[in-house]
Structure formats: structure tokens, C-alpha cells
Amino acid sequence: MKNLRQMISETYRETELGYYMLKPFYGLYEHGLKLVPDEFIVKRSFKKHMGYSINLDNPLTLNEKINWLKLYERKALQTKVADKYNVRDYIKKTIGDKYLIPLLFHTKNPKEIRKNSLPNTEFIIKTNHDSSGGIIVRDKSNVKWKKVRKKLKRLMKQNYYYSTREWQYKNIEPRIIVEKLLTYNDGSIPDDFKLHCFNGKVAFVMVDIGRHTDERCRNLYDKDWNLLPCNWGRPNGDDIVRPSNLEEMIMLAEKIARDFTYVRVDFYSVEGNTYFGELTFHHASGFQKFFQEEWDYRFGSQLKIPTAYG
């Protein structure tokens, strides 16, 4: 059952009445967050979500190390490539523009998101500075565009750094992007292949199955496509067939990952073709439990981070 805090948050973010009623209180809350040190927020949030205190002096688990990197590894390049618009230039230079999902429209003004501004095809609307799933449009004539513009206007005003302390989001200039919607031949949304890279090499592949459905699940595989006996955040789904382009995805992910200690490189595999999704530097903000705790330690031992506070 959802707790009161979750209900209030969803009311604020998902309903128009809730947004305007709670906006003054959220404004004060967000202003207060800006005054709180990053380390305090990380320690408090980690204890709340994980159930134990983080050890920043000697982090051992993968979640601990992700939070250590959140606080102490901050590169200008991270801001550029966490931006879902600006990352396109980085991907073009690193692995080639043939792996980019076609960009149909972009703007900094939510008022420009209108039926007549957008193409007669299926697409997804998202902002470049957050982690929301986006708005899927199959038929633009059936969309309540005024409601969409209101939602985007709210998203454009949010800065996710202050609640998560994921530094790369702090200075991204908000923008709305519209991309072609990738689908399988039957019209379903493709699975999401998330390649977690440690020190420039793929450590494991996470596959999100049934995204945008109520039956979403998740499998973890090693590089040889052996299903790992662990769950991270979601239950397992049915074992899926090894993708024909697995080696290509691994090769591309490692080209991208060589610039970072830890990064999650997302791809979609559609009818044998590989498309780049996004880069994530702190999966689930480092606050997601493994169903089997030993795997948090096992993966943590594989990720080598710089000397503490170095």
C-alpha cells in the first residue's frame, strides 16, 4: 500500500488540482533542499531506502559505490551526456549517428508542442533533463494536447539534482524532445537492454521487459547471456532469447564507457538493429535493493573506484 508521502507526491505531479494546491509547499520544500549539503542528503536517503547506513570511507556494495561516485566523481562531460538532447552529438562522434533514434522535433517552449507542429507518425515526447518514461503518442488526433503542454511545463521547471544529488542534472538546460517511437513489427514497445559498465567493461546486461505495462519485469545476464540468479529492483520475467546483436551492443557500450568509472548504457534491439537509448551514471540513484543482498556485494567488489576522497 502506498504511504501518505507517495500519495501526496503523485497528487502533486499527476493532477492539475493537486499541483496548484501543493505548489507553494513544494516550493518551500525545494528551496530548503538547496541549503542542505549533498553528503547529508545522500546519507539520509540511503538509510531510508536501503535500511542501513552508507559507509563512504570504505564502500563495499554496488549501491554504496554508486553513491560514492555521485558525491565525488563529477565531470563536465557527465552533464553533457546525461542531457538526452546533447548526448546525440557525443554518440555521433563516439559510435556513429546510425545508432541514434530519429529526432523529429525539439523545443524549449512547451507551447510549441501542438498537433500541427508534430509529424503524422508514432512518437514519444520527453524532456532532456529527467528520468521520466515520456509520453507515447500513437495517433496525435486522440491526444489532449493542452494537458500534455501543462505536464511538460511542470517538468521543465524541475531540477532533479536537488532531490537526488545526481550532480550531472544540475546544470542541464531543459528542453523538450520528440523522437520516433521504436516498436516491434507487432506494434509493441521493445525491451530495454541496459549494459552496466564497470571501469570501461560491460559487467552485466539488465533487460527491462514489458516496459510501459503493468507486468514490467527484469532479467540480469552475464556477457555470455547466462541468466544470473539475482533480481535488482524487480522480479524476473521469462528467459529471453539471446539477441543477435549482443556482441555489437557490448562493443558499442565499451566504446562509450571508457570515459567513465561506472555508467549504464541503454540500447534497444529492434529487428536486429541497434539503437542508443541514454546514459545513466547512478542507476536508481543508488537506492535500489537487490532481492539477494550478496549480489550487491558481489558486483560491488568488481567495480573499482578511485581512492576515497581522491
Coordinates of C-alpha atoms in Angstrom, one line a residue:
M1 CA 0.0 0.0 0.0
K2 CA 1.3 3.4 -0.9
N3 CA 2.3 5.6 2.1
L4 CA 1.0 9.1 2.6
R5 CA 4.1 10.7 1.2
Q6 CA 3.9 8.8 -2.1
M7 CA 0.2 9.7 -2.4
I8 CA 1.0 13.4 -1.9
S9 CA 3.8 13.3 -4.4
E10 CA 1.7 11.6 -7.1
T11 CA -1.2 14.0 -6.5
Y12 CA 1.2 16.9 -6.9
R13 CA 2.9 15.6 -10.1
E14 CA 0.0 13.9 -11.8
T15 CA -3.1 16.0 -11.2
E16 CA -3.8 19.6 -12.0
L17 CA -5.7 20.4 -8.8
G18 CA -3.0 18.8 -6.7
Y19 CA -0.3 20.7 -8.5
Y20 CA -1.8 24.1 -7.8
M21 CA -2.8 23.3 -4.2
L22 CA 0.6 21.9 -3.2
K23 CA 2.8 24.1 -5.3
P24 CA 3.5 26.7 -2.6
F25 CA 4.5 24.0 -0.1
Y26 CA 6.7 22.2 -2.6
G27 CA 8.3 25.5 -3.5
L28 CA 9.4 25.9 0.1
Y29 CA 10.5 22.3 0.4
E30 CA 12.7 22.6 -2.8
H31 CA 14.1 25.9 -1.6
G32 CA 15.1 24.2 1.7
L33 CA 16.7 21.3 -0.1
K34 CA 19.1 23.7 -1.8
L35 CA 20.5 24.7 1.6
V36 CA 21.3 21.1 2.7
P37 CA 24.8 19.6 1.9
D38 CA 24.9 16.9 -0.7
E39 CA 26.5 14.3 1.7
F40 CA 23.7 14.8 4.3
I41 CA 21.0 14.2 1.6
V42 CA 22.8 11.1 0.3
K43 CA 23.3 9.6 3.7
R44 CA 19.7 10.2 4.8
S45 CA 18.2 8.9 1.5
F46 CA 20.5 5.8 1.5
K47 CA 19.5 4.8 5.0
K48 CA 15.8 5.4 4.2
H49 CA 15.8 3.2 1.0
M50 CA 18.4 0.6 1.9
G51 CA 17.9 0.1 5.6
Y52 CA 21.5 0.6 6.7
S53 CA 23.9 3.5 6.9
I54 CA 26.2 4.0 3.9
N55 CA 30.0 3.7 4.5
L56 CA 31.6 6.4 2.4
D57 CA 35.1 5.8 3.8
N58 CA 35.0 2.1 2.7
P59 CA 32.1 1.5 0.3
L60 CA 31.6 -2.2 -0.5
T61 CA 28.3 -2.7 -2.2
L62 CA 27.4 -1.6 -5.7
N63 CA 24.8 0.8 -4.3
E64 CA 27.3 2.3 -1.9
K65 CA 29.8 2.8 -4.6
I66 CA 27.3 4.4 -6.9
N67 CA 26.5 6.9 -4.2
W68 CA 30.2 7.5 -3.6
L69 CA 30.7 8.3 -7.3
K70 CA 27.6 10.5 -7.1
L71 CA 29.4 12.7 -4.5
Y72 CA 33.0 12.6 -5.6
E73 CA 33.2 11.9 -9.3
R74 CA 31.9 14.9 -11.2
K75 CA 33.0 15.6 -14.7
A76 CA 31.7 18.2 -17.1
L77 CA 31.2 15.5 -19.7
Q78 CA 28.7 13.9 -17.4
T79 CA 26.4 16.9 -17.7
K80 CA 26.6 16.9 -21.5
V81 CA 25.9 13.2 -22.0
A82 CA 23.2 13.0 -19.3
D83 CA 21.3 15.6 -21.4
K84 CA 19.1 13.5 -23.8
Y85 CA 19.5 16.2 -26.5
N86 CA 23.2 17.0 -26.2
V87 CA 24.2 13.3 -25.9
R88 CA 23.3 12.9 -29.5
D89 CA 26.4 14.8 -30.6
Y90 CA 28.6 12.7 -28.3
I91 CA 27.1 9.4 -29.6
K92 CA 27.5 10.6 -33.2
K93 CA 31.3 11.2 -32.6
T94 CA 31.8 8.1 -30.5
I95 CA 30.0 5.3 -32.3
G96 CA 28.2 7.0 -35.2
D97 CA 24.8 8.6 -35.9
K98 CA 23.3 5.4 -37.4
Y99 CA 22.6 4.3 -33.8
L100 CA 20.6 7.4 -32.9
I101 CA 16.8 7.2 -32.8
P102 CA 15.4 9.7 -35.3
L103 CA 14.8 13.1 -33.7
L104 CA 11.5 14.6 -35.0
F105 CA 11.2 17.9 -33.1
H106 CA 12.7 19.8 -30.2
T107 CA 11.9 23.0 -28.4
K108 CA 12.4 24.9 -25.1
N109 CA 8.9 26.1 -25.2
P110 CA 6.0 23.8 -24.2
K111 CA 3.6 26.0 -26.1
E112 CA 5.1 24.7 -29.3
I113 CA 4.0 21.1 -28.6
R114 CA 0.9 21.1 -30.7
K115 CA -0.9 18.7 -33.1
N116 CA 0.1 20.7 -36.2
S117 CA 3.7 21.0 -35.1
L118 CA 4.3 17.3 -35.0
P119 CA 4.5 14.7 -37.7
N120 CA 1.9 12.1 -38.7
T121 CA 3.7 9.1 -37.2
E122 CA 4.1 7.4 -33.9
F123 CA 6.5 9.2 -31.5
I124 CA 7.4 9.7 -27.9
I125 CA 7.7 13.1 -26.1
K126 CA 10.2 13.6 -23.3
T127 CA 12.3 16.2 -21.6
N128 CA 16.0 16.0 -21.8
H129 CA 16.8 16.5 -18.1
D130 CA 14.8 13.9 -16.2
S131 CA 14.2 10.2 -16.0
S132 CA 10.5 10.0 -16.7
G133 CA 9.3 7.5 -19.3
G134 CA 7.9 10.0 -21.7
I135 CA 4.5 10.4 -23.4
I136 CA 3.8 7.9 -26.1
V137 CA 1.7 9.1 -29.0
R138 CA 0.3 6.5 -31.4
D139 CA -2.3 8.8 -33.0
K140 CA -1.9 12.6 -32.4
S141 CA -5.5 13.3 -33.2
N142 CA -6.5 11.4 -30.0
V143 CA -4.2 13.4 -27.7
K144 CA -5.4 16.1 -25.2
W145 CA -2.6 18.5 -26.2
K146 CA -3.5 21.1 -23.6
K147 CA -3.0 18.6 -20.8
V148 CA 0.3 17.4 -22.4
R149 CA 1.6 21.0 -22.5
K150 CA 0.7 21.6 -18.9
K151 CA 2.6 18.4 -17.9
L152 CA 5.6 19.5 -19.9
K153 CA 5.6 23.0 -18.4
R154 CA 5.8 21.5 -14.9
L155 CA 8.6 19.1 -15.9
M156 CA 10.6 21.9 -17.5
K157 CA 10.7 23.7 -14.1
Q158 CA 12.0 20.8 -12.2
N159 CA 15.7 20.2 -11.3
Y160 CA 16.3 16.6 -10.2
Y161 CA 19.7 17.4 -8.7
Y162 CA 18.3 18.8 -5.5
S163 CA 16.3 15.7 -4.6
T164 CA 18.8 13.1 -5.7
R165 CA 22.1 14.9 -5.7
E166 CA 23.0 13.4 -9.0
W167 CA 25.2 16.3 -10.0
Q168 CA 25.1 15.8 -13.7
Y169 CA 21.5 17.1 -13.8
K170 CA 22.1 20.4 -12.0
N171 CA 23.1 22.5 -15.0
I172 CA 21.2 20.8 -17.9
E173 CA 19.2 23.4 -19.8
P174 CA 15.7 21.9 -20.0
R175 CA 14.4 21.1 -23.5
I176 CA 11.6 19.0 -24.9
I177 CA 12.5 16.4 -27.5
V178 CA 10.2 14.3 -29.7
E179 CA 11.7 11.1 -31.1
K180 CA 10.3 8.4 -33.4
L181 CA 8.6 5.7 -31.4
L182 CA 10.5 2.4 -31.8
T183 CA 8.3 -0.7 -32.0
Y184 CA 8.5 -4.3 -32.9
N185 CA 6.6 -5.5 -36.1
D186 CA 3.5 -6.2 -33.9
G187 CA 3.5 -2.6 -32.6
S188 CA 4.7 -3.5 -29.1
I189 CA 7.4 -1.5 -27.3
P190 CA 10.8 -3.1 -27.5
D191 CA 12.7 -4.4 -24.5
D192 CA 15.3 -2.1 -23.0
F193 CA 18.9 -3.5 -22.8
K194 CA 20.8 -1.8 -20.0
L195 CA 24.5 -2.6 -20.1
H196 CA 26.2 -1.8 -16.8
C197 CA 29.8 -0.9 -17.4
F198 CA 32.5 -1.1 -14.7
N199 CA 35.8 0.6 -15.4
G200 CA 35.2 0.6 -19.2
K201 CA 33.9 -3.0 -19.5
V202 CA 30.4 -4.5 -19.5
A203 CA 29.9 -6.3 -16.2
F204 CA 26.3 -7.4 -16.8
V205 CA 23.3 -6.8 -19.0
M206 CA 20.0 -5.8 -17.5
V207 CA 16.9 -6.3 -19.6
D208 CA 13.7 -4.5 -18.8
I209 CA 10.8 -6.5 -20.1
G210 CA 7.3 -5.2 -20.7
R211 CA 8.1 -1.5 -20.2
H212 CA 5.0 0.8 -20.1
T213 CA 2.9 -2.2 -18.9
D214 CA 1.7 -3.4 -15.5
E215 CA 3.7 -6.6 -15.9
R216 CA 7.1 -5.0 -16.2
C217 CA 9.9 -7.3 -15.0
R218 CA 13.7 -7.5 -15.3
N219 CA 16.4 -10.1 -16.0
L220 CA 20.1 -9.9 -15.5
Y221 CA 22.6 -11.7 -17.7
D222 CA 26.3 -12.0 -17.9
K223 CA 28.2 -11.2 -21.1
D224 CA 27.8 -14.7 -22.4
W225 CA 24.0 -14.5 -21.9
N226 CA 23.7 -16.7 -18.9
L227 CA 20.7 -15.7 -16.7
L228 CA 22.0 -14.6 -13.3
P229 CA 20.3 -15.8 -10.2
C230 CA 19.5 -12.4 -8.9
N231 CA 16.9 -9.6 -9.0
W232 CA 17.6 -5.9 -8.8
G233 CA 14.5 -3.9 -8.1
R234 CA 12.0 -6.1 -10.0
P235 CA 11.2 -9.8 -10.3
N236 CA 12.5 -11.9 -13.1
G237 CA 10.5 -12.5 -16.3
D238 CA 10.7 -15.4 -18.7
D239 CA 14.2 -16.1 -20.1
I240 CA 14.5 -14.2 -23.4
V241 CA 16.4 -15.3 -26.5
R242 CA 20.0 -14.0 -26.8
P243 CA 19.8 -11.0 -29.1
S244 CA 21.6 -11.5 -32.4
N245 CA 23.3 -8.1 -31.9
L246 CA 24.5 -8.7 -28.4
E247 CA 28.2 -8.5 -29.3
E248 CA 27.6 -5.3 -31.2
M249 CA 25.8 -3.7 -28.1
I250 CA 28.7 -4.8 -25.9
M251 CA 31.3 -3.4 -28.3
L252 CA 29.5 -0.1 -28.5
A253 CA 28.8 0.2 -24.8
E254 CA 32.5 -0.3 -24.0
K255 CA 33.5 2.4 -26.5
I256 CA 31.2 4.8 -24.7
A257 CA 32.1 3.6 -21.2
R258 CA 35.9 4.2 -21.5
D259 CA 35.4 7.8 -20.3
F260 CA 33.7 6.8 -17.0
T261 CA 34.2 4.7 -13.9
Y262 CA 30.6 3.5 -13.9
V263 CA 27.9 4.1 -16.5
R264 CA 24.8 2.3 -17.6
V265 CA 24.5 2.4 -21.4
D266 CA 21.0 1.7 -22.7
F267 CA 20.2 0.2 -26.1
Y268 CA 17.1 -1.0 -28.0
S269 CA 17.3 -4.0 -30.3
V270 CA 14.6 -3.8 -33.0
E271 CA 14.5 -6.5 -35.7
G272 CA 18.3 -6.9 -35.4
N273 CA 19.0 -3.2 -35.5
T274 CA 20.7 -1.4 -32.5
Y275 CA 19.5 2.0 -31.3
F276 CA 21.1 4.0 -28.5
G277 CA 18.7 5.0 -25.6
E278 CA 20.5 7.0 -22.9
L279 CA 23.4 7.1 -20.4
T280 CA 22.8 6.8 -16.7
F281 CA 25.5 7.3 -14.1
H282 CA 23.7 6.3 -11.0
H283 CA 21.2 3.6 -11.6
A284 CA 18.0 4.1 -9.5
S285 CA 20.2 6.8 -7.8
G286 CA 22.0 4.0 -6.0
F287 CA 18.9 3.4 -3.8
Q288 CA 17.6 0.1 -5.2
K289 CA 17.8 -3.1 -3.2
F290 CA 18.9 -6.5 -4.7
F291 CA 16.5 -9.2 -3.7
Q292 CA 19.6 -11.3 -2.9
E293 CA 21.8 -9.0 -0.8
E294 CA 25.0 -10.9 -1.6
W295 CA 24.8 -9.8 -5.3
D296 CA 25.1 -6.1 -4.2
Y297 CA 28.4 -7.1 -2.5
R298 CA 29.5 -9.3 -5.4
F299 CA 29.0 -6.6 -8.1
G300 CA 30.4 -4.0 -5.7
S301 CA 33.7 -6.0 -5.4
Q302 CA 34.0 -5.8 -9.2
L303 CA 33.7 -2.0 -9.5
K304 CA 36.9 -0.3 -8.8
I305 CA 36.5 3.3 -7.7
P306 CA 39.3 6.0 -7.2
T307 CA 41.0 6.4 -3.9
A308 CA 38.5 7.6 -1.4
Y309 CA 38.1 11.4 -1.5
G310 CA 40.8 11.5 -4.1

